[in-house]
């Protein structure tokens, strides 16, 4: 088994539907331009309240990708 080296980048994903969709949106968009995405961790969660209801979800992710 070969050793791997990773780099971490921070992303912010958003969704009007859910935290899970915000995560998926960030990872999906990043995967269009980044290779070897291997893992993520949610480091922050927040949202926008409009007229007493949740209007928007936002998550900060650290995403790790393997250096070739």
Short mmCIF file of N, CA and C in Angstrom, two decimals, residues 6-61:
data_model
loop_
_atom_site.label_atom_id
_atom_site.label_comp_id
_atom_site.label_asym_id
_atom_site.label_seq_id
_atom_site.Cartn_x
_atom_site.Cartn_y
_atom_site.Cartn_z
N UNK A 6 -2.44 14.48 1.33
CA UNK A 6 -3.69 15.20 1.05
C UNK A 6 -3.52 16.69 1.24
N UNK A 7 -4.32 17.44 0.54
CA UNK A 7 -4.44 18.88 0.75
C UNK A 7 -5.88 19.14 1.16
N UNK A 8 -6.07 20.09 2.08
CA UNK A 8 -7.41 20.47 2.51
C UNK A 8 -7.74 21.86 1.99
N UNK A 9 -8.96 22.02 1.52
CA UNK A 9 -9.47 23.33 1.12
C UNK A 9 -10.80 23.55 1.81
N UNK A 10 -11.16 24.81 1.98
CA UNK A 10 -12.42 25.14 2.63
C UNK A 10 -13.42 25.58 1.57
N UNK A 11 -14.62 25.03 1.67
CA UNK A 11 -15.72 25.36 0.77
C UNK A 11 -16.92 25.81 1.58
N UNK A 12 -17.78 26.59 0.97
CA UNK A 12 -19.05 26.96 1.58
C UNK A 12 -20.15 26.57 0.61
N UNK A 13 -21.03 25.68 1.08
CA UNK A 13 -22.15 25.25 0.25
C UNK A 13 -23.44 25.83 0.79
N UNK A 14 -24.42 26.01 -0.08
CA UNK A 14 -25.69 26.57 0.36
C UNK A 14 -26.85 25.86 -0.34
N UNK A 15 -28.01 25.94 0.31
CA UNK A 15 -29.22 25.34 -0.24
C UNK A 15 -30.43 25.95 0.45
N UNK A 16 -31.51 26.05 -0.27
CA UNK A 16 -32.76 26.49 0.34
C UNK A 16 -33.56 25.29 0.88
N UNK A 17 -33.07 24.07 0.64
CA UNK A 17 -33.79 22.86 1.03
C UNK A 17 -33.33 22.25 2.35
N UNK A 18 -31.99 22.01 2.48
CA UNK A 18 -31.51 21.29 3.66
C UNK A 18 -30.00 21.43 3.81
N UNK A 19 -29.53 21.05 4.99
CA UNK A 19 -28.09 21.01 5.24
C UNK A 19 -27.44 19.97 4.32
N UNK A 20 -28.07 18.82 4.18
CA UNK A 20 -27.54 17.76 3.32
C UNK A 20 -27.39 18.24 1.88
N UNK A 21 -28.38 18.96 1.38
CA UNK A 21 -28.29 19.51 0.02
C UNK A 21 -27.17 20.54 -0.09
N UNK A 22 -26.96 21.33 0.95
CA UNK A 22 -25.88 22.31 0.94
C UNK A 22 -24.52 21.61 0.84
N UNK A 23 -24.37 20.51 1.59
CA UNK A 23 -23.14 19.72 1.52
C UNK A 23 -22.97 19.14 0.12
N UNK A 24 -24.02 18.52 -0.39
CA UNK A 24 -23.95 17.91 -1.71
C UNK A 24 -23.65 18.94 -2.79
N UNK A 25 -24.25 20.12 -2.70
CA UNK A 25 -23.99 21.18 -3.68
C UNK A 25 -22.52 21.57 -3.69
N UNK A 26 -21.93 21.71 -2.51
CA UNK A 26 -20.52 22.10 -2.42
C UNK A 26 -19.61 21.02 -3.00
N UNK A 27 -19.84 19.77 -2.60
CA UNK A 27 -19.00 18.67 -3.08
C UNK A 27 -19.18 18.45 -4.57
N UNK A 28 -20.40 18.50 -5.04
CA UNK A 28 -20.68 18.29 -6.46
C UNK A 28 -20.01 19.36 -7.32
N UNK A 29 -20.13 20.60 -6.89
CA UNK A 29 -19.53 21.70 -7.66
C UNK A 29 -18.01 21.61 -7.64
N UNK A 30 -17.42 21.32 -6.48
CA UNK A 30 -15.97 21.20 -6.37
C UNK A 30 -15.44 20.06 -7.25
N UNK A 31 -16.20 18.97 -7.33
CA UNK A 31 -15.74 17.83 -8.11
C UNK A 31 -15.69 18.11 -9.61
N UNK A 32 -16.31 19.19 -10.05
CA UNK A 32 -16.25 19.56 -11.46
C UNK A 32 -14.89 20.12 -11.85
N UNK A 33 -14.15 20.66 -10.88
CA UNK A 33 -12.86 21.27 -11.20
C UNK A 33 -11.69 20.70 -10.40
N UNK A 34 -11.98 19.86 -9.39
CA UNK A 34 -10.92 19.29 -8.56
C UNK A 34 -10.93 17.77 -8.72
N UNK A 35 -9.72 17.17 -8.69
CA UNK A 35 -9.61 15.72 -8.83
C UNK A 35 -9.28 15.10 -7.47
N UNK A 36 -9.56 13.84 -7.35
CA UNK A 36 -9.18 13.03 -6.20
C UNK A 36 -9.80 13.48 -4.88
N UNK A 37 -11.01 14.01 -4.91
CA UNK A 37 -11.69 14.35 -3.66
C UNK A 37 -11.95 13.05 -2.90
N UNK A 38 -11.54 13.02 -1.63
CA UNK A 38 -11.65 11.78 -0.86
C UNK A 38 -12.52 11.90 0.38
N UNK A 39 -12.60 13.05 1.01
CA UNK A 39 -13.36 13.16 2.25
C UNK A 39 -13.75 14.61 2.51
N UNK A 40 -14.70 14.79 3.44
CA UNK A 40 -15.09 16.12 3.86
C UNK A 40 -15.44 16.09 5.33
N UNK A 41 -15.37 17.26 5.95
CA UNK A 41 -15.85 17.43 7.32
C UNK A 41 -16.60 18.75 7.39
N UNK A 42 -17.73 18.76 8.05
CA UNK A 42 -18.51 19.97 8.24
C UNK A 42 -17.94 20.68 9.48
N UNK A 43 -17.52 21.92 9.31
CA UNK A 43 -16.92 22.64 10.43
C UNK A 43 -17.81 23.78 10.94
N UNK A 44 -18.82 24.13 10.16
CA UNK A 44 -19.71 25.22 10.56
C UNK A 44 -21.06 25.04 9.87
N UNK A 45 -22.10 25.33 10.57
CA UNK A 45 -23.45 25.29 10.00
C UNK A 45 -24.18 26.55 10.40
N UNK A 46 -24.84 27.17 9.44
CA UNK A 46 -25.63 28.37 9.75
C UNK A 46 -26.76 28.48 8.75
N UNK A 47 -27.63 29.42 8.98
CA UNK A 47 -28.75 29.60 8.07
C UNK A 47 -29.32 31.00 8.15
N UNK A 48 -30.27 31.23 7.29
CA UNK A 48 -30.93 32.52 7.19
C UNK A 48 -32.40 32.32 7.56
N UNK A 49 -32.89 33.16 8.44
CA UNK A 49 -34.29 33.09 8.86
C UNK A 49 -35.04 34.24 8.22
N UNK A 50 -36.17 33.93 7.62
CA UNK A 50 -36.99 34.94 6.98
C UNK A 50 -38.43 34.80 7.48
N UNK A 51 -38.92 35.80 8.14
CA UNK A 51 -40.31 35.81 8.60
C UNK A 51 -40.63 34.60 9.50
N UNK A 52 -39.67 34.26 10.36
CA UNK A 52 -39.89 33.19 11.33
C UNK A 52 -39.67 31.78 10.83
N UNK A 53 -39.25 31.61 9.58
CA UNK A 53 -38.97 30.27 9.06
C UNK A 53 -37.57 30.22 8.45
N UNK A 54 -37.04 29.02 8.36
CA UNK A 54 -35.71 28.86 7.76
C UNK A 54 -35.82 29.04 6.26
N UNK A 55 -35.06 30.00 5.76
CA UNK A 55 -35.11 30.30 4.33
C UNK A 55 -33.91 29.74 3.58
N UNK A 56 -32.79 29.53 4.27
CA UNK A 56 -31.57 29.13 3.57
C UNK A 56 -30.62 28.46 4.55
N UNK A 57 -29.95 27.40 4.10
CA UNK A 57 -28.93 26.70 4.89
C UNK A 57 -27.56 26.97 4.27
N UNK A 58 -26.55 27.07 5.13
CA UNK A 58 -25.19 27.28 4.65
C UNK A 58 -24.25 26.44 5.52
N UNK A 59 -23.33 25.72 4.89
CA UNK A 59 -22.37 24.91 5.61
C UNK A 59 -20.96 25.23 5.13
N UNK A 60 -20.02 25.23 6.08
CA UNK A 60 -18.61 25.37 5.75
C UNK A 60 -18.01 23.98 5.86
N UNK A 61 -17.34 23.55 4.79
CA UNK A 61 -16.74 22.23 4.72
C UNK A 61 -15.24 22.34 4.54
#
